[in-house]
């Protein structure tokens, strides 16, 4: 065998060695009961046709590779954005392992969360004892300042009542009576991670604001970023812009430091996050601004109920979207947008103009969360590109109508198609039957890239197979410049591959473009 103590091979070259090729071929023949190669080839070719596309898009009872995750993942991410907060998921231990691994694989950082470890007996008799013991252990072992409780499918199916369970746990001295334990019911079998995020942020605000008297402080603003895999770069960029303007603001749910801890010899289970005292004071803000409307629908409704003005946006990326955010912040705060920021805007526009000949008319397929897809489609049209396919598995009919209105406002969007509730297997059919130049999404799109040959640009959560993208902003003018560069790099890389054959295609293997 090629592997030895003196010659350690990574799995990629190791499995290409003759011994492993033979082993894998024998396994396929003897254990997988494969169909003849011709049948497989014929079926593969059929899946590329318009006939198959119609059958594929008509699916109702089956979902294949949805571009979303489940509610509790969003709740765990939301909890990570508050000071010394431990996420406590009432449900099975395996579910929590999934949420932790999903976040840590994207951010390349530890993602802390605990579970009530419900098993078969709890599924029959209820999980109260698990809650009582679990809260006590969490409080004693991890020294949190707050424990944020959410649920999985198991707890929701049997109908466990979090409010009463938490009260019973306090009666049994699991945690002190005045210790903060906000909660949100997050059934994983409905909605998606954006709904879980929304529920947990609303639950935390309601926990601290309910019954409190509000005394409005004019010009102050709450910023809710939404579920954002690029929060490390985005939150810091937005704070920089707000600080340049001199705005008085509070970031509600700031996970930028929690998922970007330094290596300096000290392990930080908790780092950064919105301070509890700031959450309490945030009740008095004049307005709450959401950077992602469809991530915060219930939270914004609650903010309006307590008397705050609200302003929702769709992931402020690109020129016009950033303009609208900054102008709204300026109107609320009374602070002018400084010349420094105006110059940044001009530089982004200049960069777009410099590259216009390479961007104009490019066709895109975009998938991800509703706000991200909306924002990316808008930016693509600003560059002269055409967002041909816009897909959000967790998109609603309201999102679909809103995006169609945006697309209809530009000649670059006139042929665009919006797909709410569809999955990535549907996207595969779309790419085969109506090909595009570029695909924008997350790491799951690499299989679409392999099957269809459509170059993938990774710009949204989760990104597992590339490192450190989340450390750089996508929002704001600087973020728009980063997105523009990523798109252009992919265009030029593809052109280099297509023109690299010496003496055949290299007449266009240009040094200067």
Coordinates of C-alpha atoms in Angstrom, one line a residue:
X1 CA 0.0 0.0 0.0
X2 CA 1.2 3.5 -0.7
X3 CA 0.6 4.7 2.8
X4 CA 3.3 4.3 5.5
X5 CA 4.7 6.0 8.5
X6 CA 7.5 7.5 6.4
X7 CA 5.1 8.5 3.5
X8 CA 1.9 10.0 4.8
X9 CA -0.5 11.0 2.0
X10 CA -3.5 13.3 2.2
X11 CA -6.8 11.6 1.3
X12 CA -6.9 13.3 -2.2
X13 CA -3.8 11.7 -3.6
X14 CA -4.2 8.5 -1.5
X15 CA -7.5 7.5 -3.0
X16 CA -6.1 8.0 -6.5
X17 CA -3.5 5.2 -5.9
X18 CA -4.1 2.0 -7.9
X19 CA -4.8 -0.1 -4.8
X20 CA -7.6 2.3 -3.7
X21 CA -9.0 2.6 -7.2
X22 CA -9.4 -1.2 -7.3
X23 CA -10.9 -1.4 -3.9
X24 CA -13.5 1.2 -4.6
X25 CA -14.3 -0.4 -8.0
X26 CA -14.9 -3.8 -6.3
X27 CA -17.0 -2.2 -3.6
X28 CA -19.2 -0.5 -6.3
X29 CA -19.6 -3.8 -8.2
X30 CA -20.2 -6.1 -5.3
X31 CA -22.2 -4.0 -2.9
X32 CA -23.9 -1.1 -4.7
X33 CA -25.8 -3.2 -7.3
X34 CA -25.2 -0.6 -10.0
X35 CA -27.3 -0.2 -13.2
X36 CA -25.5 -0.6 -16.5
X37 CA -23.4 2.4 -17.4
X38 CA -25.6 3.2 -20.5
X39 CA -28.8 3.4 -18.4
X40 CA -27.0 5.7 -15.9
X41 CA -25.8 7.9 -18.8
X42 CA -29.2 8.1 -20.4
X43 CA -30.9 9.1 -17.1
X44 CA -28.2 11.7 -16.5
X45 CA -28.8 13.2 -19.9
X46 CA -32.6 13.2 -19.4
X47 CA -32.2 15.3 -16.2
X48 CA -30.7 18.1 -18.4
X49 CA -33.8 18.4 -20.5
X50 CA -36.8 20.8 -20.5
X51 CA -39.1 17.8 -20.1
X52 CA -37.4 16.8 -16.8
X53 CA -37.3 20.4 -15.7
X54 CA -41.1 20.6 -15.8
X55 CA -41.4 17.5 -13.7
X56 CA -38.7 18.7 -11.4
X57 CA -40.3 22.1 -10.8
X58 CA -43.7 20.5 -10.2
X59 CA -42.5 18.6 -7.2
X60 CA -44.5 19.3 -4.0
X61 CA -43.9 16.4 -1.6
X62 CA -40.2 16.1 -1.9
X63 CA -37.4 18.6 -1.2
X64 CA -33.8 17.9 -2.5
X65 CA -31.0 19.9 -1.0
X66 CA -32.9 23.0 0.2
X67 CA -31.0 26.3 0.5
X68 CA -31.9 26.8 4.1
X69 CA -31.4 25.4 7.6
X70 CA -33.8 24.8 10.5
X71 CA -35.1 27.3 13.1
X72 CA -32.9 26.3 16.1
X73 CA -29.7 27.0 14.1
X74 CA -30.9 30.6 13.8
X75 CA -31.7 30.8 17.5
X76 CA -28.2 29.5 18.5
X77 CA -26.6 32.0 16.2
X78 CA -28.8 34.8 17.6
X79 CA -27.8 33.9 21.2
X80 CA -24.1 34.1 20.3
X81 CA -24.5 37.8 19.7
X82 CA -25.2 38.7 23.3
X83 CA -22.9 39.2 26.3
X84 CA -21.8 36.0 28.0
X85 CA -24.8 34.2 26.7
X86 CA -25.0 30.4 26.6
X87 CA -27.5 28.9 24.1
X88 CA -29.5 26.1 25.7
X89 CA -31.4 23.9 23.2
X90 CA -34.2 21.9 24.7
X91 CA -34.1 18.7 22.7
X92 CA -31.9 15.9 21.6
X93 CA -28.1 16.1 21.9
X94 CA -27.5 15.2 18.2
X95 CA -29.5 18.2 17.0
X96 CA -27.3 20.6 19.0
X97 CA -24.1 18.9 17.6
X98 CA -25.4 19.8 14.2
X99 CA -25.9 23.5 15.0
X100 CA -22.5 23.8 16.6
X101 CA -20.7 22.0 13.8
X102 CA -22.5 24.0 11.2
X103 CA -21.4 27.3 12.7
X104 CA -17.9 26.2 13.6
X105 CA -17.3 24.8 10.1
X106 CA -18.2 28.2 8.6
X107 CA -16.5 30.5 11.0
X108 CA -13.6 28.2 11.9
X109 CA -14.3 29.1 15.5
X110 CA -15.7 27.1 18.5
X111 CA -19.5 27.5 18.7
X112 CA -20.8 26.9 22.2
X113 CA -24.2 25.5 22.9
X114 CA -25.7 23.0 25.4
X115 CA -28.6 20.6 25.2
X116 CA -31.1 19.2 27.6
X117 CA -30.3 15.8 26.0
X118 CA -33.8 14.5 25.7
X119 CA -34.0 10.8 24.9
X120 CA -36.9 8.3 24.6
X121 CA -38.2 8.7 28.1
X122 CA -38.4 12.5 27.8
X123 CA -40.2 12.1 24.5
X124 CA -42.9 10.1 26.3
X125 CA -43.1 11.8 29.7
X126 CA -41.9 15.3 28.8
X127 CA -38.6 17.1 29.2
X128 CA -39.1 19.0 32.5
X129 CA -36.5 17.0 34.5
X130 CA -34.0 17.5 31.6
X131 CA -34.7 21.3 31.8
X132 CA -34.3 21.4 35.6
X133 CA -31.0 19.5 35.5
X134 CA -29.7 21.1 32.4
X135 CA -30.2 24.7 33.5
X136 CA -28.5 23.9 36.8
X137 CA -25.5 22.3 35.1
X138 CA -25.2 25.2 32.6
X139 CA -25.3 27.8 35.3
X140 CA -22.7 26.1 37.4
X141 CA -20.3 24.9 34.7
X142 CA -20.2 27.7 32.2
X143 CA -20.8 30.8 34.3
X144 CA -23.0 32.6 31.8
X145 CA -24.6 36.0 32.3
X146 CA -27.7 34.8 30.4
X147 CA -29.0 31.5 29.1
X148 CA -31.1 31.6 25.9
X149 CA -33.4 28.7 25.5
X150 CA -34.8 27.4 22.2
X151 CA -36.3 24.1 21.1
X152 CA -35.9 21.2 18.6
X153 CA -38.5 19.1 16.9
X154 CA -38.8 16.6 19.7
X155 CA -39.7 19.2 22.4
X156 CA -42.2 20.9 20.0
X157 CA -44.0 17.7 18.9
X158 CA -44.7 16.7 22.5
X159 CA -45.7 20.3 23.4
X160 CA -43.2 21.2 26.1
X161 CA -44.0 24.7 27.5
X162 CA -40.7 26.6 27.9
X163 CA -42.2 29.4 30.1
X164 CA -43.6 27.0 32.6
X165 CA -40.5 24.7 32.5
X166 CA -38.2 27.6 33.2
X167 CA -40.3 28.8 36.1
X168 CA -40.4 25.3 37.5
X169 CA -36.6 25.1 37.2
X170 CA -36.2 28.4 39.0
X171 CA -38.6 27.1 41.7
X172 CA -36.2 24.2 42.2
X173 CA -33.2 26.6 42.4
X174 CA -31.6 25.5 39.1
X175 CA -30.8 29.1 38.6
X176 CA -31.5 32.2 40.8
X177 CA -35.0 33.6 40.5
X178 CA -33.7 36.9 39.0
X179 CA -31.3 35.2 36.5
X180 CA -32.1 36.0 32.9
X181 CA -33.4 33.0 30.9
X182 CA -35.2 34.3 27.8
X183 CA -36.7 31.8 25.4
X184 CA -38.2 31.2 22.0
X185 CA -40.1 28.2 20.6
X186 CA -38.3 27.2 17.4
X187 CA -39.9 24.1 15.8
X188 CA -37.4 22.8 13.2
X189 CA -40.1 21.2 11.1
X190 CA -41.5 24.6 9.9
X191 CA -39.9 27.8 8.8
X192 CA -36.1 28.1 8.6
X193 CA -33.0 29.5 10.4
X194 CA -34.1 33.1 9.7
X195 CA -37.4 32.5 11.6
X196 CA -35.4 31.0 14.5
X197 CA -33.2 34.0 14.5
X198 CA -36.2 36.3 14.5
X199 CA -37.9 34.4 17.3
X200 CA -34.9 34.4 19.6
X201 CA -34.1 38.1 19.1
X202 CA -37.7 39.0 19.8
X203 CA -37.7 36.7 22.8
X204 CA -34.6 38.4 24.3
X205 CA -36.0 41.9 23.7
X206 CA -39.4 41.0 25.2
X207 CA -37.7 39.4 28.2
X208 CA -36.0 42.7 29.0
X209 CA -38.5 45.2 27.7
X210 CA -41.9 43.8 28.8
X211 CA -43.5 45.8 31.5
X212 CA -40.8 48.5 31.5
X213 CA -41.5 52.2 31.0
X214 CA -40.1 53.6 27.8
X215 CA -38.4 57.0 27.7
X216 CA -37.5 57.9 24.2
X217 CA -34.0 59.3 23.5
X218 CA -34.2 61.3 20.3
X219 CA -31.7 60.4 17.6
X220 CA -30.7 57.0 19.0
X221 CA -30.9 53.9 16.8
X222 CA -31.0 50.1 17.3
X223 CA -29.4 48.1 14.5
X224 CA -30.4 44.4 14.1
X225 CA -28.1 42.8 11.6
X226 CA -30.1 39.6 11.0
X227 CA -28.7 36.1 10.4
X228 CA -25.5 36.8 8.6
X229 CA -22.6 34.4 8.0
X230 CA -20.5 37.5 7.1
X231 CA -21.3 39.3 10.4
X232 CA -17.6 39.5 11.4
X233 CA -16.7 41.7 8.4
X234 CA -20.2 43.3 8.0
X235 CA -20.8 44.4 11.6
X236 CA -17.4 46.0 11.9
X237 CA -17.7 47.8 8.6
X238 CA -21.2 49.2 9.5
X239 CA -19.9 50.3 12.9
X240 CA -17.1 52.1 11.2
X241 CA -19.5 54.0 8.9
X242 CA -21.8 54.8 11.9
X243 CA -18.9 56.0 13.9
X244 CA -17.7 58.2 11.1
X245 CA -21.2 59.8 11.1
X246 CA -21.2 60.2 14.9
X247 CA -24.4 58.3 15.3
X248 CA -25.6 57.1 18.7
X249 CA -26.5 53.4 18.1
X250 CA -26.7 50.0 19.7
X251 CA -26.1 46.8 17.7
X252 CA -28.7 44.3 18.9
X253 CA -27.1 40.8 18.5
X254 CA -23.5 41.4 17.6
X255 CA -21.7 38.1 17.0
X256 CA -18.6 39.7 15.2
X257 CA -16.2 39.1 18.1
X258 CA -17.7 35.8 19.3
X259 CA -16.9 34.2 15.9
X260 CA -13.5 35.9 15.5
X261 CA -11.6 35.4 18.7
X262 CA -7.8 35.9 18.7
X263 CA -5.2 33.3 19.3
X264 CA -3.2 34.9 22.2
X265 CA -3.0 32.1 24.7
X266 CA -6.4 32.7 26.3
X267 CA -9.5 30.6 25.5
X268 CA -12.7 32.7 25.3
X269 CA -15.9 30.8 25.6
X270 CA -17.6 34.2 25.4
X271 CA -16.4 37.2 23.6
X272 CA -18.0 40.5 22.7
X273 CA -21.7 40.6 22.1
X274 CA -24.4 43.2 22.9
X275 CA -24.1 44.0 26.6
X276 CA -27.2 43.1 28.7
X277 CA -27.4 46.7 30.0
X278 CA -27.4 48.0 26.5
X279 CA -30.2 45.7 25.5
X280 CA -32.2 47.1 28.4
X281 CA -31.5 50.7 27.4
X282 CA -32.3 49.9 23.8
X283 CA -36.0 50.1 24.7
X284 CA -35.5 53.9 24.7
X285 CA -34.2 54.2 21.2
X286 CA -36.1 56.4 18.8
X287 CA -36.0 53.8 16.0
X288 CA -34.9 50.2 15.3
X289 CA -33.3 49.5 11.9
X290 CA -33.2 46.0 10.5
X291 CA -30.6 45.2 7.9
X292 CA -32.6 42.1 6.8
X293 CA -36.4 42.5 6.7
X294 CA -37.2 38.8 6.3
X295 CA -35.0 37.9 9.2
X296 CA -36.7 40.2 11.7
X297 CA -40.5 40.4 10.9
X298 CA -41.8 39.5 14.4
X299 CA -39.0 41.5 16.1
X300 CA -39.9 44.6 14.2
X301 CA -43.6 44.2 15.0
X302 CA -42.7 44.0 18.6
X303 CA -40.5 47.1 18.4
X304 CA -43.4 49.0 16.9
X305 CA -45.7 47.7 19.7
X306 CA -43.4 49.4 22.3
X307 CA -43.5 52.7 20.4
X308 CA -40.3 52.7 18.3
X309 CA -40.2 53.7 14.6
X310 CA -38.8 50.9 12.5
X311 CA -37.0 50.8 9.1
X312 CA -36.3 47.4 7.4
X313 CA -33.7 46.9 4.6
X314 CA -32.6 44.1 2.4
X315 CA -28.9 43.4 3.2
X316 CA -27.5 46.8 2.3
X317 CA -25.0 45.8 -0.5
X318 CA -24.0 48.0 -3.4
X319 CA -24.5 51.6 -4.2
X320 CA -28.2 52.3 -4.0
X321 CA -28.9 50.0 -1.0
X322 CA -26.1 51.6 1.0
X323 CA -27.3 55.0 0.0
X324 CA -30.8 54.3 1.3
X325 CA -29.4 52.9 4.7
X326 CA -27.1 55.8 5.3
X327 CA -29.8 58.4 4.4
X328 CA -32.3 56.8 6.7
X329 CA -29.8 56.7 9.5
X330 CA -28.9 60.3 8.8
X331 CA -32.6 61.3 8.9
X332 CA -33.2 59.5 12.2
X333 CA -30.0 60.6 14.0
X334 CA -29.8 64.1 12.6
X335 CA -26.1 63.4 11.6
X336 CA -24.8 64.3 8.2
X337 CA -23.0 61.8 6.0
X338 CA -19.4 63.0 6.0
X339 CA -17.2 63.6 2.9
X340 CA -15.1 60.5 3.8
X341 CA -18.0 58.2 3.1
X342 CA -19.1 60.1 0.0
X343 CA -15.6 59.5 -1.4
X344 CA -15.9 55.8 -0.7
X345 CA -19.1 55.8 -2.7
X346 CA -17.4 57.4 -5.6
X347 CA -14.6 54.9 -5.6
X348 CA -17.0 52.0 -5.8
X349 CA -18.8 53.7 -8.7
X350 CA -15.4 54.3 -10.4
X351 CA -14.4 50.6 -10.0
X352 CA -17.7 49.5 -11.5
X353 CA -17.2 51.8 -14.5
X354 CA -13.6 50.6 -14.9
X355 CA -14.8 47.1 -15.3
X356 CA -18.0 47.7 -17.1
X357 CA -17.0 46.0 -20.4
X358 CA -16.5 42.8 -18.5
X359 CA -19.6 43.0 -16.4
X360 CA -22.3 44.2 -18.9
X361 CA -24.7 41.5 -20.0
X362 CA -23.4 38.8 -17.8
X363 CA -26.2 36.4 -16.6
X364 CA -26.4 35.2 -13.0
X365 CA -28.2 32.6 -10.9
X366 CA -28.5 33.6 -7.3
X367 CA -29.7 31.6 -4.3
X368 CA -29.7 32.0 -0.5
X369 CA -31.8 33.7 2.1
X370 CA -34.5 36.2 0.8
X371 CA -32.7 39.4 1.8
X372 CA -29.4 38.3 0.4
X373 CA -30.9 37.2 -3.0
X374 CA -32.8 40.6 -3.2
X375 CA -29.6 42.5 -2.4
X376 CA -27.4 40.6 -4.8
X377 CA -29.9 40.8 -7.7
X378 CA -30.0 44.6 -7.1
X379 CA -26.2 44.9 -7.1
X380 CA -25.9 42.7 -10.2
X381 CA -28.2 45.0 -12.1
X382 CA -26.2 48.0 -10.9
X383 CA -23.2 46.5 -12.7
X384 CA -25.2 45.9 -15.9
X385 CA -25.6 42.2 -15.2
X386 CA -28.8 40.1 -15.6
X387 CA -30.1 38.1 -12.5
X388 CA -31.7 35.4 -14.6
X389 CA -32.6 32.9 -11.8
X390 CA -33.3 34.2 -8.2
X391 CA -34.1 31.3 -5.8
X392 CA -34.8 31.3 -2.1
X393 CA -36.1 28.1 -0.5
X394 CA -37.3 30.1 2.5
X395 CA -38.7 32.9 0.3
X396 CA -42.3 33.9 0.8
X397 CA -45.0 35.0 -1.7
X398 CA -44.5 38.6 -0.3
X399 CA -40.7 38.3 -1.0
X400 CA -41.4 37.0 -4.5
X401 CA -43.7 39.9 -5.3
X402 CA -41.3 42.5 -3.9
X403 CA -38.3 41.1 -5.8
X404 CA -40.3 40.9 -9.1
X405 CA -41.2 44.6 -8.6
X406 CA -37.4 45.4 -8.2
X407 CA -36.5 43.4 -11.2
X408 CA -39.2 45.0 -13.3
X409 CA -37.8 48.4 -12.5
X410 CA -34.7 47.8 -14.6
X411 CA -34.2 46.6 -18.2
X412 CA -31.6 44.2 -16.8
X413 CA -34.3 42.4 -14.8
X414 CA -36.9 42.1 -17.4
X415 CA -36.2 38.4 -18.2
X416 CA -35.5 37.4 -14.6
X417 CA -37.3 34.6 -12.9
X418 CA -38.0 34.4 -9.2
X419 CA -38.3 31.0 -7.5
X420 CA -39.7 31.0 -3.9
X421 CA -39.8 27.7 -2.1
X422 CA -37.6 25.9 -4.6
X423 CA -34.4 23.9 -3.8
X424 CA -31.0 23.4 -5.3
X425 CA -32.1 20.4 -7.3
X426 CA -34.6 22.7 -9.0
X427 CA -31.7 25.1 -9.6
X428 CA -29.8 22.3 -11.4
X429 CA -32.6 22.0 -13.9
X430 CA -32.7 25.8 -14.4
X431 CA -29.0 25.9 -15.1
X432 CA -29.1 23.1 -17.6
X433 CA -32.1 24.5 -19.6
X434 CA -31.3 28.2 -19.3
X435 CA -27.6 28.5 -18.7
X436 CA -26.0 31.5 -17.0
X437 CA -22.5 32.9 -16.8
X438 CA -22.1 32.9 -13.0
X439 CA -23.7 31.2 -9.9
X440 CA -23.8 33.1 -6.6
X441 CA -24.5 31.3 -3.4
X442 CA -22.8 29.1 -0.7
X443 CA -20.6 26.0 -0.6
X444 CA -23.5 23.7 -1.5
X445 CA -23.4 25.2 -5.0
X446 CA -20.1 23.4 -5.8
X447 CA -22.1 20.4 -6.9
X448 CA -24.1 22.5 -9.3
X449 CA -20.8 23.9 -10.5
X450 CA -19.4 20.4 -11.1
X451 CA -22.6 19.2 -12.8
X452 CA -23.4 22.2 -15.0
X453 CA -20.0 23.9 -15.4
X454 CA -21.4 27.2 -14.0
X455 CA -18.6 29.0 -12.1
X456 CA -19.6 29.5 -8.4
X457 CA -19.0 32.6 -6.3
X458 CA -19.3 31.9 -2.6
X459 CA -20.9 34.9 -0.9
X460 CA -23.3 33.6 1.7
X461 CA -23.6 31.2 4.6
X462 CA -22.5 28.4 4.8
X463 CA -19.0 28.4 3.3
X464 CA -17.4 25.2 4.4
X465 CA -14.8 24.5 1.7
X466 CA -13.1 27.9 1.7
X467 CA -11.6 29.8 4.6
X468 CA -11.9 33.3 6.0
X469 CA -14.4 34.8 3.5
X470 CA -16.6 35.9 6.5
X471 CA -13.9 38.2 7.8
X472 CA -14.4 40.6 5.0
X473 CA -17.4 42.9 4.6
X474 CA -20.0 42.6 1.8
X475 CA -22.2 45.5 3.1
X476 CA -21.5 49.1 2.5
X477 CA -19.5 50.7 -0.3
X478 CA -16.3 48.9 0.8
X479 CA -18.2 45.6 0.8
X480 CA -19.6 46.3 -2.6
X481 CA -16.0 46.7 -3.9
X482 CA -15.1 43.3 -2.4
X483 CA -18.1 41.6 -4.1
X484 CA -17.2 43.4 -7.4
X485 CA -13.7 42.0 -7.2
X486 CA -14.9 38.5 -6.4
X487 CA -17.1 38.5 -9.5
X488 CA -14.4 39.9 -11.7
X489 CA -11.8 37.4 -10.5
X490 CA -14.2 34.5 -11.4
X491 CA -14.8 35.9 -14.8
X492 CA -11.1 36.3 -15.5
X493 CA -10.2 32.9 -14.1
X494 CA -12.7 31.3 -16.4
X495 CA -11.4 33.2 -19.3
X496 CA -7.8 32.1 -18.5
X497 CA -8.9 28.4 -18.4
X498 CA -10.6 28.7 -21.7
X499 CA -7.6 30.4 -23.4
X500 CA -4.7 28.6 -22.0
X501 CA -4.0 26.0 -24.7
X502 CA -0.7 26.8 -26.3
X503 CA -1.0 27.6 -30.0
X504 CA -4.7 26.9 -30.1
X505 CA -6.6 29.4 -27.8
X506 CA -3.8 31.4 -26.2
X507 CA -4.2 34.3 -28.6
X508 CA -6.6 35.5 -25.9
X509 CA -4.5 34.5 -22.9
X510 CA -4.0 38.2 -22.2
X511 CA -1.7 39.7 -19.6
X512 CA -3.7 43.0 -19.6
X513 CA -7.5 43.2 -19.4

